[in-house]
Coordinates of C-alpha atoms in Angstrom, one line a residue:
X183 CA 0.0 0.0 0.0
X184 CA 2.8 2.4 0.7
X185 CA 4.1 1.4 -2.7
X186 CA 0.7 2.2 -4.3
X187 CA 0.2 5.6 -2.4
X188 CA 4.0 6.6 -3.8
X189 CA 2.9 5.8 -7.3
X190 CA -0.7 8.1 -7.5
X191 CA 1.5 10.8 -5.1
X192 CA 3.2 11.8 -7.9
X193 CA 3.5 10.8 -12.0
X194 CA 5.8 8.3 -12.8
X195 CA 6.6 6.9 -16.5
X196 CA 6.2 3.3 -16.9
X197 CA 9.8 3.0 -16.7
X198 CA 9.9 4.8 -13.5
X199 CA 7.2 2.2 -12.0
X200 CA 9.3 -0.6 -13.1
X201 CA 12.3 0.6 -11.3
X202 CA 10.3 0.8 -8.4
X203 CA 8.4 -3.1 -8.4
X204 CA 12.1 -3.9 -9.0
X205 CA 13.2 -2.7 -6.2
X206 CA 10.4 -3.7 -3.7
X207 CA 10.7 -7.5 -5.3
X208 CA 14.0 -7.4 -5.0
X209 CA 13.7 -6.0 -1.1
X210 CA 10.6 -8.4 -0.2
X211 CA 11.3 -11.5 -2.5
X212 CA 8.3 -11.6 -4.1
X213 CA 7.0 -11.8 -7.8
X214 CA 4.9 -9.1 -9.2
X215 CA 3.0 -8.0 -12.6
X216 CA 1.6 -4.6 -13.6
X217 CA -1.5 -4.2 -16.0
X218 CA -2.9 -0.9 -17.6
X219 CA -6.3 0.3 -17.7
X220 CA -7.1 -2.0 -21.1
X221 CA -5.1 -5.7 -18.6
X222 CA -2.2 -5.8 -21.1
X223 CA 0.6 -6.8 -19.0
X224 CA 3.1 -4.1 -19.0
X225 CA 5.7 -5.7 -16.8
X226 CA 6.7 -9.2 -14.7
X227 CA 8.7 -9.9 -12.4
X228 CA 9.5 -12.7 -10.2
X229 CA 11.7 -12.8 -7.2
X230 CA 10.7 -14.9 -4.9
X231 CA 12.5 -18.3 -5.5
X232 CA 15.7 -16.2 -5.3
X233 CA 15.3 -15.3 -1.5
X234 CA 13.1 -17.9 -0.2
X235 CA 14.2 -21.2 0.5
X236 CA 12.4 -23.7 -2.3
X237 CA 8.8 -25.6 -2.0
X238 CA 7.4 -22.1 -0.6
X239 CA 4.5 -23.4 2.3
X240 CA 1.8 -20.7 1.4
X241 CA 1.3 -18.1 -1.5
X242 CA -0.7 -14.9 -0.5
X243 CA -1.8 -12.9 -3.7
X244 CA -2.2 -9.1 -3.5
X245 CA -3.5 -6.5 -5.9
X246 CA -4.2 -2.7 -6.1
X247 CA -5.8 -0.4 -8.3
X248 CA -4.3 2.9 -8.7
X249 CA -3.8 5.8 -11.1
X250 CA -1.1 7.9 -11.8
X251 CA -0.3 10.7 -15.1
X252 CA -4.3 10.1 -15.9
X253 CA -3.6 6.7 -16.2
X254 CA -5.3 3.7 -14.5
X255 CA -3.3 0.7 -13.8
X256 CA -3.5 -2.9 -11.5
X257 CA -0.9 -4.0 -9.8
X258 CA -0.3 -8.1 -8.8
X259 CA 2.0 -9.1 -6.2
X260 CA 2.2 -12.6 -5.7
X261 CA 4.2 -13.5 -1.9
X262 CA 5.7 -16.9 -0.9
X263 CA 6.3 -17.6 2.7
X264 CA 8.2 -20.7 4.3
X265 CA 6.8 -20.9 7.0
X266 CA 9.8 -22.6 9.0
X267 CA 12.0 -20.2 8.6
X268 CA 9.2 -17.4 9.2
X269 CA 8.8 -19.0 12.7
X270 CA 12.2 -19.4 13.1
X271 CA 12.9 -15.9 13.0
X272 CA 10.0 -14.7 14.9
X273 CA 11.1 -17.2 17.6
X274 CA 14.5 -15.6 17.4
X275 CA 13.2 -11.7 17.6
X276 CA 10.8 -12.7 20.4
X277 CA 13.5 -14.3 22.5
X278 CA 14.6 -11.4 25.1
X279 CA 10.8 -11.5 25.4
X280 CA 10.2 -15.0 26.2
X281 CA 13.2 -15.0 28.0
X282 CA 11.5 -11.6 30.3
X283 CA 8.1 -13.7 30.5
X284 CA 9.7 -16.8 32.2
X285 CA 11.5 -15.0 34.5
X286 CA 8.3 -13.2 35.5
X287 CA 6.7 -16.5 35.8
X288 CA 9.1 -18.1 37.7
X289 CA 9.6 -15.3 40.1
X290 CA 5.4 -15.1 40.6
X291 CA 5.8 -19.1 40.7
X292 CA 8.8 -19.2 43.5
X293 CA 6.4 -16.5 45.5
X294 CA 3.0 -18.4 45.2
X295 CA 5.3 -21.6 46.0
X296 CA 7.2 -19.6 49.3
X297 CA 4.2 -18.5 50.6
X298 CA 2.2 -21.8 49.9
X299 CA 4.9 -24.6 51.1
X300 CA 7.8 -22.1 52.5
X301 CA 6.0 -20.0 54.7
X302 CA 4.1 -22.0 56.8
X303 CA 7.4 -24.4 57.6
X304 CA 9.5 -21.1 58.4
X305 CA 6.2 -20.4 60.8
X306 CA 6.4 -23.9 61.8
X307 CA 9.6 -23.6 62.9
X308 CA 9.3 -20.0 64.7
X309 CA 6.7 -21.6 66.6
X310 CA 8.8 -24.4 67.5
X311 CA 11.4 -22.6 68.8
X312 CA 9.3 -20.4 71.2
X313 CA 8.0 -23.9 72.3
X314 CA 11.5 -24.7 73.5
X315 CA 11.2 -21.3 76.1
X316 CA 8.4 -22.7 77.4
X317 CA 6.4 -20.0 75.3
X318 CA 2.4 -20.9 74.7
X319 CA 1.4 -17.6 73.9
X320 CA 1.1 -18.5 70.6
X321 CA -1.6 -20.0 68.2
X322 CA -0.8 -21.8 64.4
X323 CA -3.0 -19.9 62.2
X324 CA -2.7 -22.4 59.1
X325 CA -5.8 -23.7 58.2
X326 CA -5.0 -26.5 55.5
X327 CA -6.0 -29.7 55.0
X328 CA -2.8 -31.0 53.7
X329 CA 0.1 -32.8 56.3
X330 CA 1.0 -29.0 57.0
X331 CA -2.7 -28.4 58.2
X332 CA -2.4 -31.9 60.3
X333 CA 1.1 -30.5 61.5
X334 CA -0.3 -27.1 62.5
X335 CA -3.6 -28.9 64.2
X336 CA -1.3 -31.0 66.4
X337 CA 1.1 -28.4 67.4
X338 CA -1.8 -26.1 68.6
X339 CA -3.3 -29.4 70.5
X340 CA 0.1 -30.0 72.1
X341 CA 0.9 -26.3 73.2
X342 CA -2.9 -27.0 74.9
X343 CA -2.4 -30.0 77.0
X344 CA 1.5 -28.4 77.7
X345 CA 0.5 -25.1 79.1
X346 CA -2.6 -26.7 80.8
X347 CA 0.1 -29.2 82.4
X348 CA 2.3 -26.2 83.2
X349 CA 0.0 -23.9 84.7
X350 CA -1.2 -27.0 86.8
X351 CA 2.6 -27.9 87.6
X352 CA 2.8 -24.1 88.5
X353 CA -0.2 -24.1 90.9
X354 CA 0.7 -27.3 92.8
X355 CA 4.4 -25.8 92.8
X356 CA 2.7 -22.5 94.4
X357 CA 1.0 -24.1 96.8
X358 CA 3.5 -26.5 97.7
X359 CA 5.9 -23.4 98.3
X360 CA 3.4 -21.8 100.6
X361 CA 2.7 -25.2 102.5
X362 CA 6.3 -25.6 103.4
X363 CA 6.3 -21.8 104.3
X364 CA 3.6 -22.5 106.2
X365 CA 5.0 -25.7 107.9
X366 CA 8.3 -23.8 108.4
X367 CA 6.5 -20.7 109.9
X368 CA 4.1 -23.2 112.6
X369 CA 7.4 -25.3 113.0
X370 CA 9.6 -22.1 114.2
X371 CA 6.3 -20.7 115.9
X372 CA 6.3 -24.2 118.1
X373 CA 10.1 -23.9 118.8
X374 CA 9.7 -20.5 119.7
X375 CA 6.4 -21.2 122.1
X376 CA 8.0 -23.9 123.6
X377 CA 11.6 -22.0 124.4
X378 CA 9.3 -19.3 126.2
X379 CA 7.0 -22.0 127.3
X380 CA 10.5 -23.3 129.3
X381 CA 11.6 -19.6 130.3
X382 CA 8.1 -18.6 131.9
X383 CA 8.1 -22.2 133.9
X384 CA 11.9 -21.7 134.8
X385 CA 11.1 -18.9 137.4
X386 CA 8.4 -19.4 139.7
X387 CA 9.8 -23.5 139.5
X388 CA 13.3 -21.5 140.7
X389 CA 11.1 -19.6 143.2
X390 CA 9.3 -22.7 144.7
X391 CA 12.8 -25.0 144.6
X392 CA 13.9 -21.8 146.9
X393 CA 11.3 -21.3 149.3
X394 CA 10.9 -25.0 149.7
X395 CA 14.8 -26.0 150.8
X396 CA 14.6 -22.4 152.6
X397 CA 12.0 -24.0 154.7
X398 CA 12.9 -27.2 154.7
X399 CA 16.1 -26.0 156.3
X400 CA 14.3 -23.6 158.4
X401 CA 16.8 -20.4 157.2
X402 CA 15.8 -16.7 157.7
X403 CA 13.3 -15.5 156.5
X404 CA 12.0 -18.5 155.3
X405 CA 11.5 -19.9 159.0
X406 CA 8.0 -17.7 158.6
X407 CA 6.6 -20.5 156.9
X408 CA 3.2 -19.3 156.9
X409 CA 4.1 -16.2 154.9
X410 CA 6.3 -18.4 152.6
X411 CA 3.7 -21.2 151.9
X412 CA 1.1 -18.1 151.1
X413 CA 3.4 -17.0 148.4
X414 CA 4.5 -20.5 147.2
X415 CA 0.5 -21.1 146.9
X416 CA 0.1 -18.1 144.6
X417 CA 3.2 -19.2 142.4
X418 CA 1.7 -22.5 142.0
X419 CA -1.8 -20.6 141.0
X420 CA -0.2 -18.8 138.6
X421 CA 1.7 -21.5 137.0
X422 CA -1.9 -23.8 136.7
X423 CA -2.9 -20.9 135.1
X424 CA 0.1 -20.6 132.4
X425 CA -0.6 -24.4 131.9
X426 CA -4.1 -24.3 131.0
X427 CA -3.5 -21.6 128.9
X428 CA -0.4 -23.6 127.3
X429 CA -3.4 -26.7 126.6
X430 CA -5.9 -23.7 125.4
X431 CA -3.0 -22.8 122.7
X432 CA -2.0 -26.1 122.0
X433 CA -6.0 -27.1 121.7
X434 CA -5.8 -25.8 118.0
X435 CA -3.0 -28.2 116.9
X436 CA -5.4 -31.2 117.3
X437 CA -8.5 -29.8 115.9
X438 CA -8.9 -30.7 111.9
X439 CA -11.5 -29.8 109.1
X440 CA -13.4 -27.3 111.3
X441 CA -15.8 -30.4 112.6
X442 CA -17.5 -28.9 115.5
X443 CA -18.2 -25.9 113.3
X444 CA -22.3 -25.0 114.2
X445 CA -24.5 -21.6 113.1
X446 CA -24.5 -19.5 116.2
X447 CA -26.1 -16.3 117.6
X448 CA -23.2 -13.6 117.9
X449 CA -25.4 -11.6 120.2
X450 CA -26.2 -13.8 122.6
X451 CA -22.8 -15.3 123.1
X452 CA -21.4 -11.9 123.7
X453 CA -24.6 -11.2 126.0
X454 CA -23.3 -14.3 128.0
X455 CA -19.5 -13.7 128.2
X456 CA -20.4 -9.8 129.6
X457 CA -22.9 -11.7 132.1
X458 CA -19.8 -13.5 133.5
X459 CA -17.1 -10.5 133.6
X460 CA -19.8 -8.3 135.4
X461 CA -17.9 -9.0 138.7
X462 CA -14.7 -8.2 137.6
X463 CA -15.8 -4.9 136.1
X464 CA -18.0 -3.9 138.8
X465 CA -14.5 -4.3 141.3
X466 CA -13.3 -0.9 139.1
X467 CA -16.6 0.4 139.2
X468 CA -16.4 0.5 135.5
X469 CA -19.3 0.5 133.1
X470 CA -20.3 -2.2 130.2
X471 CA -22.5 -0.3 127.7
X472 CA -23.2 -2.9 124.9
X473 CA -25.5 -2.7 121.4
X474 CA -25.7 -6.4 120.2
X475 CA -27.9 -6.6 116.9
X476 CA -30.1 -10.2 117.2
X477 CA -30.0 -13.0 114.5
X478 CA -26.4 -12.3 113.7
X479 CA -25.7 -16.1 113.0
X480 CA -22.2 -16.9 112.2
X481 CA -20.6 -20.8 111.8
X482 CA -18.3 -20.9 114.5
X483 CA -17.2 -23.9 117.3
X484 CA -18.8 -22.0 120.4
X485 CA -16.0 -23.2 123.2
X486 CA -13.3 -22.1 121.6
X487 CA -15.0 -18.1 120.2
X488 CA -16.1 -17.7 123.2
X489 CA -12.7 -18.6 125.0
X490 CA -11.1 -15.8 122.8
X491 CA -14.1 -13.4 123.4
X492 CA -13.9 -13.8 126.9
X493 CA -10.5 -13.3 126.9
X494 CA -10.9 -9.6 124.5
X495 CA -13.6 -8.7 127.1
X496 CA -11.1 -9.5 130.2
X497 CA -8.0 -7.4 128.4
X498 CA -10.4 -4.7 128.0
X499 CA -12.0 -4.8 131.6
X500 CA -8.0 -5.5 133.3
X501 CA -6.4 -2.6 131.3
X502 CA -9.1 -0.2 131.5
X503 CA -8.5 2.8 134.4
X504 CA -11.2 2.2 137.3
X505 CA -14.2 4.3 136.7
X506 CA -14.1 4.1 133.0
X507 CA -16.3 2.3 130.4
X508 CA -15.9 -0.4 127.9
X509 CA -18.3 -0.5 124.2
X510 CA -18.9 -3.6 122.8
X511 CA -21.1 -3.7 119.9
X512 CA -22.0 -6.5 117.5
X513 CA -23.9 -5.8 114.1
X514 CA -24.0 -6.1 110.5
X515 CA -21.9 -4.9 108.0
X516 CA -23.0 -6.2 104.4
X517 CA -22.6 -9.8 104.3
X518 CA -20.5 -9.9 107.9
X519 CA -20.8 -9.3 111.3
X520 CA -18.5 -6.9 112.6
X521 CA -18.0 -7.3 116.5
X522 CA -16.1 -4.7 118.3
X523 CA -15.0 -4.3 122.0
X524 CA -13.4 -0.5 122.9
X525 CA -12.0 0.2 126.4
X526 CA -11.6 3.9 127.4
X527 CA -8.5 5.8 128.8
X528 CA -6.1 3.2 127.5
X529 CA -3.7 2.7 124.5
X530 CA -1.0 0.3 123.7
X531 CA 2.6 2.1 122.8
X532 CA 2.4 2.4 118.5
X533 CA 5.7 0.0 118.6
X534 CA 4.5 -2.1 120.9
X535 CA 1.2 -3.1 118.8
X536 CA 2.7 -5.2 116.5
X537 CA 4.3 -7.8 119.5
X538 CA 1.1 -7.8 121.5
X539 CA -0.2 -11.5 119.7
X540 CA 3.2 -12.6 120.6
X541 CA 3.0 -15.6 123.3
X542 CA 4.0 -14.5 126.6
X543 CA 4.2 -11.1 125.6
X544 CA 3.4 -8.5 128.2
X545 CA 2.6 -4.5 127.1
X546 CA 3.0 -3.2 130.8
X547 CA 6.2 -5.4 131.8
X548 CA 6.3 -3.6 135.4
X549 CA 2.7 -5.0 136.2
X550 CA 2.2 -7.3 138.9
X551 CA -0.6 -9.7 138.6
X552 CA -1.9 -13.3 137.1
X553 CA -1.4 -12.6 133.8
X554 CA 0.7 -15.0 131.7
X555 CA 1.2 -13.2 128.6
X556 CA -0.9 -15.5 126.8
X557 CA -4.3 -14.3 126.3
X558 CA -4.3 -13.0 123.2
X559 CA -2.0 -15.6 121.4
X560 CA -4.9 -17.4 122.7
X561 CA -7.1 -15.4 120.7
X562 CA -5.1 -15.0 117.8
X563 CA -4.4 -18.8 117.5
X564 CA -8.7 -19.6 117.6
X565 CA -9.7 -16.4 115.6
X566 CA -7.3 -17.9 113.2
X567 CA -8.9 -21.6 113.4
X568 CA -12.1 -19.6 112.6
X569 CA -10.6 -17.7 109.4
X570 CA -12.3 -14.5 111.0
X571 CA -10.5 -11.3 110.1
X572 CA -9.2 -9.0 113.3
X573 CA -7.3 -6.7 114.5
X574 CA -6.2 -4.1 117.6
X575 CA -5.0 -0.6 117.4
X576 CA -5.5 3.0 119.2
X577 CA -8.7 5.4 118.6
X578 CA -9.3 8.2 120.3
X579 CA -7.5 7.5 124.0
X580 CA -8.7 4.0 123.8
X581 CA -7.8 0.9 122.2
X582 CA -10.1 -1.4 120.1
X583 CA -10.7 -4.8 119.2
X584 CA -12.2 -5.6 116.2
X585 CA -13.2 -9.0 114.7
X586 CA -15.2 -9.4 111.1
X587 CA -17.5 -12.7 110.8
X588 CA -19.3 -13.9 107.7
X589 CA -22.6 -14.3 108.4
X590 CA -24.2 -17.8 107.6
X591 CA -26.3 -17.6 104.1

């Protein structure tokens, strides 16, 4: 067409248009013949065995009409291809092509293949080794159905059951740490009652081994034996005392599993306990003012509470200055009872509070009397067989006792 369009461009003599089919046969190995306007052949020409290879595959035949000088004339171009050697060089101009396009493919195939097959083995195997530090926090998000899928299934199963095990490893571990903490604390607690059980004993046993050879051997002053036998009677008081308060303290050792454990009224225990410390609080002429709520019920063992109750009262009454008063009060406080006992004009020394559960410790070390230091250890040790929260401290020039119950549902 191009050939065409360059002859009606311009007018050409015949001669001229011959030079020019020449040379495009002779470019494009092809035959051609050119006919005027009446189809007399003016000129043939064929080139196409010369650049071809022989036995040509497929002949295309072409023509165009054009005119040129006022003159119509056809045009015939007859083409052979062999198509072997066409392919052959198409293959060989498209090669950097094909060479680009299977690159491409192989990168998009080595992708699609590492994020397929590769990348759940590298996960695999990051999991893996955050299973070797113990790690579970972790789950295999590969849902496949393949051995991978089976692989990923069973690691997630096994990091289960393994951090189940370990957490329940962990929380017999825990426990077992704070039973043998708690065996080591009761064991030292027992050594340490017992060498003060032996230094309270030690004295007044000194005391009586003295007054009795002093009066066995009738030396001065022990020769009033009256006065000596008086005082030896009172030692011996006080240590039956110390003794049955030992076998109070001790009485918690042999109890188990909280069997004698019954609903009781808190009210009417305390009503009780203040019934029998009357006496002693009417010998300081001091005054009992109580508010018990009724139908507190608590589950409690009854001997025991009300061997520490009576013994809070009794503190309260002993260390109260004659003519004063002493609050008790029981009542509800949500789902607990709250029981409080206050003495008036009293306190305990701030670094003294912290020893006073201590066995055989005494705030006032001057006073005289039959205390044996035990009382509250006493209370502390059943208040503690109960679970019940307590505490003492200093309000308001007094000191007060509190101890929180849960009620019975």
């Amino acid at each position: 067409m191009e050939l065409v369009d360059m002859f009606e461009s311009r007018p050409l003599t015949e001669a001229e248009m011959k030079n020019h089919i020449l040379a495009f046969c002779l470019q494009n190995g092809t035959a051609a013949e050119l006919f005027d306007q009446n189809e007399n052949r003016i000129y043939k020409i064929d080139l196409s065995q010369n650049i071809l290879a022989e036995n040509p595959v497929y002949v295309r035949d072409l023509n165009a009409s054009f005119t040129t000088d006022n003159k119509s004339y056809t045009l015939d171009l007859l083409i052979s291809h062999n198509k072997g050697s066409e392919v052959t060089e198409v293959i060989k101009e498209m090669y950097p092509l094909l060479l680009l396009v299977i690159l491409i493919l192989s990168a998009v195939i080595a992708v699609i293949y590492s994020k397929h097959i590769a990348g759940p083995i590298v996960e695999i195997s990051n999991i893996a080794r955050r299973m070797e530090k113990l790690d579970m926090t972790w789950k295999c998000r590969i849902n496949r159905m393949d051995e991978i899928g089976l692989l990923a299934n069973s690691l997630n199963h096994m990091a289960f059951q393994l951090d189940k095990t370990l957490k329940e490893l962990e929380d017999a571990n825990e426990k077992l740490k704070l039973d043998m903490e708690k065996e080591r604390t009761q064991a030292k607690q027992r050594s340490d009652f017992f060498m003060s059980i032996s230094h309270e004993l030690k004295t007044p046993l000194t005391i009586l081994k003295g007054e009795t050879e002093g009066m066995l051997q009738n030396l001065t002053p022990f020769d009033n034996r009256d006065k000596y036998l008086l005082h030896s009677m009172q030692v011996i008081e006080t240590m039956e005392k110390m003794i049955k308060d030992i076998l109070a303290a001790a009485r918690t050792q042999m109890l188990q599993n909280n069997g004698g454990m019954r609903p009781a009224d808190i009210g009417e225990i305390t009503a009780g306990i203040i019934q029998n410390q009357n006496e002693l609080a009417e010998s300081k002429n001091i005054s009992i003012h109580m508010t018990l709520e009724q139908g507190l019920l608590v589950n409690l063992e009854q001997a025991l509470f009300s061997k520490a109750l009576a013994n809070v009262i009794n503190n309260a009454i002993v260390h109260s200055a004659e003519d004063s008063s002493v609050y008790i009060t029981a009542e509800r406080s949500g789902r607990a009872c709250v029981l409080t006992v206050k003495n008036m004009n009293s306190s305990i020394p701030d670094d003294e509070i912290q020893h006073v559960f201590e066995p055989f410790y005494k705030v006032d070390k001057s006073r005289q009397g039959n205390g044996t230091g035990l009382g509250l250890y006493i209370v502390k040790s059943f208040l503690e067989y109960h679970g019940f929260r307590f505490q003492i401290g200093n309000q308001d020039n007094s000191v007060v006792f509190t101890i929180v119950m849960p009620l019975c549902s």
